[in-house]
mmCIF file of C-alpha atoms in Angstrom:
data_model
loop_
_atom_site.group_PDB
_atom_site.id
_atom_site.type_symbol
_atom_site.label_atom_id
_atom_site.label_comp_id
_atom_site.label_asym_id
_atom_site.label_seq_id
_atom_site.Cartn_x
_atom_site.Cartn_y
_atom_site.Cartn_z
ATOM 1 C CA MET R 1 -78.223 -55.610 -23.338
ATOM 2 C CA THR R 2 -74.996 -54.899 -21.265
ATOM 3 C CA LEU R 3 -71.886 -56.898 -21.440
ATOM 4 C CA PHE R 4 -72.312 -58.499 -18.170
ATOM 5 C CA GLU R 5 -76.266 -59.206 -18.098
ATOM 6 C CA HIS R 6 -75.580 -62.961 -18.907
ATOM 7 C CA LEU R 7 -73.500 -63.295 -15.922
ATOM 8 C CA PRO R 8 -74.839 -64.456 -12.410
ATOM 9 C CA ASP R 9 -75.429 -61.830 -9.633
ATOM 10 C CA ASN R 10 -71.918 -62.051 -8.171
ATOM 11 C CA ASN R 11 -69.796 -59.157 -6.947
ATOM 12 C CA ASN R 12 -66.504 -61.115 -6.890
ATOM 13 C CA LEU R 13 -65.911 -61.487 -10.853
ATOM 14 C CA ILE R 14 -62.422 -60.661 -12.219
ATOM 15 C CA LEU R 15 -61.655 -59.163 -15.473
ATOM 16 C CA TYR R 16 -58.449 -60.627 -17.214
ATOM 17 C CA LEU R 17 -56.995 -58.153 -19.985
ATOM 18 C CA ASP R 18 -54.094 -58.518 -22.248
ATOM 19 C CA LEU R 19 -53.867 -55.150 -23.806
ATOM 20 C CA SER R 20 -51.099 -55.186 -26.234
ATOM 21 C CA THR R 21 -48.711 -57.298 -28.380
ATOM 22 C CA TYR R 22 -45.763 -54.719 -27.927
ATOM 23 C CA CYS R 23 -43.064 -55.734 -25.624
ATOM 24 C CA ASN R 24 -39.676 -54.345 -25.011
ATOM 25 C CA ALA R 25 -38.039 -57.774 -23.741
ATOM 26 C CA GLY R 26 -37.191 -61.041 -26.120
ATOM 27 C CA CYS R 27 -37.462 -63.888 -23.411
ATOM 28 C CA PRO R 28 -36.993 -66.962 -25.336
ATOM 29 C CA GLN R 29 -39.497 -68.997 -23.380
ATOM 30 C CA CYS R 30 -42.270 -66.525 -24.221
ATOM 31 C CA ASP R 31 -45.101 -67.550 -26.102
ATOM 32 C CA ARG R 32 -44.695 -64.282 -28.126
ATOM 33 C CA THR R 33 -40.943 -64.894 -29.271
ATOM 34 C CA ASP R 34 -39.879 -66.292 -32.539
ATOM 35 C CA ILE R 35 -37.039 -68.465 -31.365
ATOM 36 C CA TYR R 36 -37.460 -70.657 -34.388
ATOM 37 C CA GLY R 37 -37.113 -67.706 -36.907
ATOM 38 C CA GLY R 38 -33.523 -67.355 -35.649
ATOM 39 C CA GLY R 39 -34.081 -64.342 -33.471
ATOM 40 C CA LEU R 40 -36.055 -62.784 -30.203
ATOM 41 C CA ASP R 41 -38.677 -60.802 -32.213
ATOM 42 C CA LYS R 42 -42.365 -61.540 -31.986
ATOM 43 C CA LYS R 43 -43.904 -64.246 -33.784
ATOM 44 C CA PRO R 44 -44.750 -63.003 -37.642
ATOM 45 C CA TRP R 45 -48.254 -63.936 -37.669
ATOM 46 C CA LEU R 46 -48.992 -61.778 -34.511
ATOM 47 C CA GLU R 47 -50.266 -58.329 -35.296
ATOM 48 C CA ASN R 48 -49.297 -55.296 -33.288
ATOM 49 C CA THR R 49 -52.275 -54.291 -31.283
ATOM 50 C CA MET R 50 -52.746 -52.148 -28.574
ATOM 51 C CA TRP R 51 -55.848 -50.704 -26.293
ATOM 52 C CA ASP R 52 -56.428 -46.980 -25.676
ATOM 53 C CA LEU R 53 -58.453 -45.486 -23.051
ATOM 54 C CA GLU R 54 -61.506 -44.767 -25.227
ATOM 55 C CA MET R 55 -61.665 -48.544 -26.336
ATOM 56 C CA ILE R 56 -61.691 -49.705 -22.593
ATOM 57 C CA LYS R 57 -64.276 -46.971 -21.816
ATOM 58 C CA ASN R 58 -66.585 -48.448 -24.914
ATOM 59 C CA ALA R 59 -65.860 -52.127 -24.185
ATOM 60 C CA TYR R 60 -66.052 -51.836 -20.152
ATOM 61 C CA ALA R 61 -68.501 -48.748 -19.697
ATOM 62 C CA ASP R 62 -70.741 -51.420 -17.296
ATOM 63 C CA LEU R 63 -68.547 -53.064 -14.880
ATOM 64 C CA SER R 64 -71.402 -54.443 -12.480
ATOM 65 C CA GLY R 65 -70.155 -57.318 -10.729
ATOM 66 C CA ILE R 66 -66.550 -56.849 -11.505
ATOM 67 C CA GLU R 67 -64.105 -56.773 -8.349
ATOM 68 C CA LYS R 68 -60.889 -57.005 -9.753
ATOM 69 C CA VAL R 69 -58.828 -56.341 -12.985
ATOM 70 C CA ILE R 70 -55.673 -58.138 -13.772
ATOM 71 C CA LEU R 71 -53.482 -56.573 -16.283
ATOM 72 C CA CYS R 72 -51.038 -59.410 -17.955
ATOM 73 C CA GLY R 73 -49.118 -59.868 -20.916
ATOM 74 C CA THR R 74 -49.323 -63.115 -22.541
ATOM 75 C CA TRP R 75 -48.613 -61.439 -25.904
ATOM 76 C CA GLY R 76 -47.178 -57.942 -24.800
ATOM 77 C CA ASP R 77 -46.112 -56.190 -21.925
ATOM 78 C CA PRO R 78 -49.257 -53.832 -20.512
ATOM 79 C CA MET R 79 -46.535 -51.187 -19.385
ATOM 80 C CA MET R 80 -45.996 -50.823 -23.033
ATOM 81 C CA VAL R 81 -49.502 -49.394 -23.987
ATOM 82 C CA LYS R 82 -49.398 -45.447 -24.280
ATOM 83 C CA GLU R 83 -52.244 -44.584 -22.052
ATOM 84 C CA VAL R 84 -51.993 -47.730 -19.325
ATOM 85 C CA ASP R 85 -51.804 -45.085 -16.694
ATOM 86 C CA LYS R 86 -55.155 -43.652 -17.739
ATOM 87 C CA ILE R 87 -56.446 -47.199 -18.049
ATOM 88 C CA ILE R 88 -55.318 -47.855 -14.537
ATOM 89 C CA SER R 89 -56.909 -44.657 -13.182
ATOM 90 C CA TYR R 90 -60.222 -45.597 -15.062
ATOM 91 C CA PHE R 91 -60.593 -48.654 -13.307
ATOM 92 C CA ARG R 92 -59.534 -47.275 -9.926
ATOM 93 C CA ASP R 93 -61.698 -44.558 -10.080
ATOM 94 C CA ARG R 94 -64.481 -47.284 -9.850
ATOM 95 C CA ASP R 95 -63.036 -48.683 -6.798
ATOM 96 C CA LEU R 96 -62.067 -51.675 -8.712
ATOM 97 C CA ILE R 97 -58.782 -53.437 -7.534
ATOM 98 C CA VAL R 98 -56.067 -53.710 -10.091
ATOM 99 C CA GLN R 99 -53.150 -55.891 -10.076
ATOM 100 C CA ILE R 100 -50.410 -56.019 -13.112
ATOM 101 C CA ASN R 101 -47.469 -58.401 -14.242
ATOM 102 C CA THR R 102 -44.521 -56.622 -15.865
ATOM 103 C CA ASN R 103 -40.985 -56.983 -16.654
ATOM 104 C CA GLY R 104 -40.753 -53.394 -15.379
ATOM 105 C CA GLY R 105 -37.986 -52.229 -17.525
ATOM 106 C CA THR R 106 -40.041 -49.174 -19.146
ATOM 107 C CA ARG R 107 -41.057 -45.688 -18.449
ATOM 108 C CA ASP R 108 -39.108 -43.633 -15.935
ATOM 109 C CA VAL R 109 -38.902 -43.351 -12.103
ATOM 110 C CA MET R 110 -41.311 -40.297 -11.867
ATOM 111 C CA TRP R 111 -43.949 -42.214 -13.679
ATOM 112 C CA TRP R 112 -43.820 -45.113 -11.558
ATOM 113 C CA TYR R 113 -43.565 -42.771 -8.482
ATOM 114 C CA LYS R 114 -47.044 -41.362 -9.560
ATOM 115 C CA LEU R 115 -48.231 -44.526 -10.553
ATOM 116 C CA GLY R 116 -47.724 -45.725 -6.859
ATOM 117 C CA LYS R 117 -49.813 -43.325 -5.567
ATOM 118 C CA ILE R 118 -53.096 -44.592 -7.139
ATOM 119 C CA MET R 119 -52.110 -48.697 -6.393
ATOM 120 C CA PRO R 120 -51.715 -49.063 -2.554
ATOM 121 C CA SER R 121 -52.362 -52.494 -1.231
ATOM 122 C CA PRO R 122 -54.529 -54.628 -2.237
ATOM 123 C CA ASN R 123 -53.750 -53.450 -5.503
ATOM 124 C CA ARG R 124 -50.477 -54.783 -6.890
ATOM 125 C CA ILE R 125 -47.778 -54.614 -9.578
ATOM 126 C CA THR R 126 -45.699 -58.028 -9.916
ATOM 127 C CA PHE R 127 -41.941 -57.076 -11.113
ATOM 128 C CA ASP R 128 -39.920 -59.772 -12.843
ATOM 129 C CA VAL R 129 -36.473 -59.992 -11.386
ATOM 130 C CA ASP R 130 -34.277 -62.849 -12.464
ATOM 131 C CA GLY R 131 -30.702 -62.077 -11.164
ATOM 132 C CA VAL R 132 -28.856 -60.159 -8.961
ATOM 133 C CA GLU R 133 -26.460 -58.838 -11.837
ATOM 134 C CA GLU R 134 -27.101 -57.723 -15.201
ATOM 135 C CA TRP R 135 -25.596 -60.667 -16.942
ATOM 136 C CA MET R 136 -27.829 -62.962 -14.557
ATOM 137 C CA HIS R 137 -31.169 -61.383 -15.171
ATOM 138 C CA GLN R 138 -30.741 -60.852 -18.837
ATOM 139 C CA LYS R 139 -29.674 -64.365 -19.463
ATOM 140 C CA TYR R 140 -33.227 -65.073 -19.743
ATOM 141 C CA ARG R 141 -35.012 -61.461 -19.251
ATOM 142 C CA ARG R 142 -33.042 -60.164 -22.568
ATOM 143 C CA LYS R 143 -32.991 -56.550 -23.579
ATOM 144 C CA VAL R 144 -34.588 -55.773 -19.849
ATOM 145 C CA ASN R 145 -31.995 -53.799 -17.732
ATOM 146 C CA LEU R 146 -31.861 -54.735 -14.298
ATOM 147 C CA SER R 147 -30.893 -51.528 -12.996
ATOM 148 C CA LYS R 148 -33.852 -50.033 -14.454
ATOM 149 C CA VAL R 149 -36.249 -52.851 -13.101
ATOM 150 C CA LEU R 150 -35.135 -52.312 -9.644
ATOM 151 C CA GLU R 151 -35.241 -48.263 -9.842
ATOM 152 C CA ASN R 152 -38.554 -48.651 -11.167
ATOM 153 C CA LEU R 153 -39.575 -51.133 -8.542
ATOM 154 C CA GLU R 154 -38.319 -48.902 -5.626
ATOM 155 C CA ALA R 155 -39.887 -45.637 -7.123
ATOM 156 C CA PHE R 156 -43.266 -47.298 -7.028
ATOM 157 C CA THR R 157 -42.855 -48.415 -3.755
ATOM 158 C CA LEU R 158 -41.944 -44.908 -2.696
ATOM 159 C CA GLY R 159 -45.078 -43.349 -4.104
ATOM 160 C CA GLY R 160 -47.165 -45.721 -1.705
ATOM 161 C CA GLY R 161 -47.469 -48.759 -4.346
ATOM 162 C CA HIS R 162 -47.608 -52.399 -3.395
ATOM 163 C CA ALA R 163 -45.034 -54.198 -5.089
ATOM 164 C CA VAL R 164 -44.279 -57.827 -5.175
ATOM 165 C CA ALA R 165 -41.576 -59.740 -7.453
ATOM 166 C CA HIS R 166 -41.345 -62.998 -9.673
ATOM 167 C CA CYS R 167 -38.271 -64.823 -10.422
ATOM 168 C CA ILE R 168 -37.895 -67.591 -12.923
ATOM 169 C CA VAL R 169 -35.502 -70.237 -11.823
ATOM 170 C CA PHE R 170 -32.756 -71.489 -13.943
ATOM 171 C CA GLU R 171 -29.523 -73.228 -13.682
ATOM 172 C CA HIS R 172 -27.599 -70.169 -13.961
ATOM 173 C CA ASN R 173 -29.443 -68.222 -11.128
ATOM 174 C CA GLU R 174 -30.706 -71.188 -8.774
ATOM 175 C CA ASN R 175 -27.963 -70.853 -6.251
ATOM 176 C CA HIS R 176 -28.675 -67.276 -5.852
ATOM 177 C CA LEU R 177 -32.420 -67.150 -4.949
ATOM 178 C CA ILE R 178 -31.877 -65.848 -1.280
ATOM 179 C CA GLU R 179 -29.690 -63.089 -2.964
ATOM 180 C CA ILE R 180 -32.673 -62.267 -5.370
ATOM 181 C CA ARG R 181 -35.287 -62.395 -2.655
ATOM 182 C CA ASP R 182 -33.310 -59.975 -0.335
ATOM 183 C CA LEU R 183 -32.508 -57.600 -3.275
ATOM 184 C CA CYS R 184 -35.983 -57.452 -3.998
ATOM 185 C CA TYR R 185 -36.899 -56.781 -0.556
ATOM 186 C CA SER R 186 -34.549 -53.979 -0.285
ATOM 187 C CA ARG R 187 -36.156 -52.095 -3.149
ATOM 188 C CA GLY R 188 -39.694 -52.150 -1.360
ATOM 189 C CA ALA R 189 -41.142 -55.776 -2.610
ATOM 190 C CA THR R 190 -43.489 -57.501 0.141
ATOM 191 C CA HIS R 191 -42.999 -61.008 -1.572
ATOM 192 C CA VAL R 192 -40.970 -62.746 -4.019
ATOM 193 C CA THR R 193 -42.398 -65.652 -6.028
ATOM 194 C CA PHE R 194 -40.231 -68.165 -7.613
ATOM 195 C CA GLN R 195 -41.131 -70.504 -10.386
ATOM 196 C CA LYS R 196 -38.938 -73.205 -12.281
ATOM 197 C CA SER R 197 -38.313 -72.295 -15.955
ATOM 198 C CA ASN R 198 -40.686 -75.159 -16.857
ATOM 199 C CA ARG R 199 -43.456 -73.006 -15.395
ATOM 200 C CA ILE R 200 -43.996 -75.404 -12.309
ATOM 201 C CA GLN R 201 -44.491 -73.639 -9.153
ATOM 202 C CA LEU R 202 -41.789 -73.991 -6.416
ATOM 203 C CA ASP R 203 -42.785 -73.706 -2.812
ATOM 204 C CA LEU R 204 -39.570 -72.562 -1.467
ATOM 205 C CA ASN R 205 -40.645 -70.792 1.601
ATOM 206 C CA LEU R 206 -38.068 -68.097 1.438
#
């Protein structure tokens, strides 16, 4: 029996994958972060795990009916995965749409530029941008350098990739949302989504 034989005949299914429990950030509100342990490390019961290309090929050899793959980090950032570019290429070579959420603070600009070449619209990467200055961004997005995020975002779009941005709204940045939006646009993002820190969506029409 193949993986999807029990599913209905549908060519619009979405595959949602959480590839890793590794993350370069230490965001206080993240489910991964052990704030009650007095630091910003991962919770002690969360094991370090990471998918590789061979695991993906074995688990998803049959992609019948799948239209889109979403790589998002509930327990880690997908860009921490060593072979994430190969995994993305695996899905793209099979004509699947790939969408990714990341803090954008890892890798170098050439890596992101090359990734952009295989991820034009409707593929998409969402970069987290929570400020217009380092202190503002890292007030929540701990350990993630804003300058590096913006450089990576720009390199990705220069390579032809489709990028959008996501901003969590706090008291310390709520008066700078227009500036954040314009900063992201200046680096190639086509849209910016704002979300309150309690995870309730804001419709700000910016």
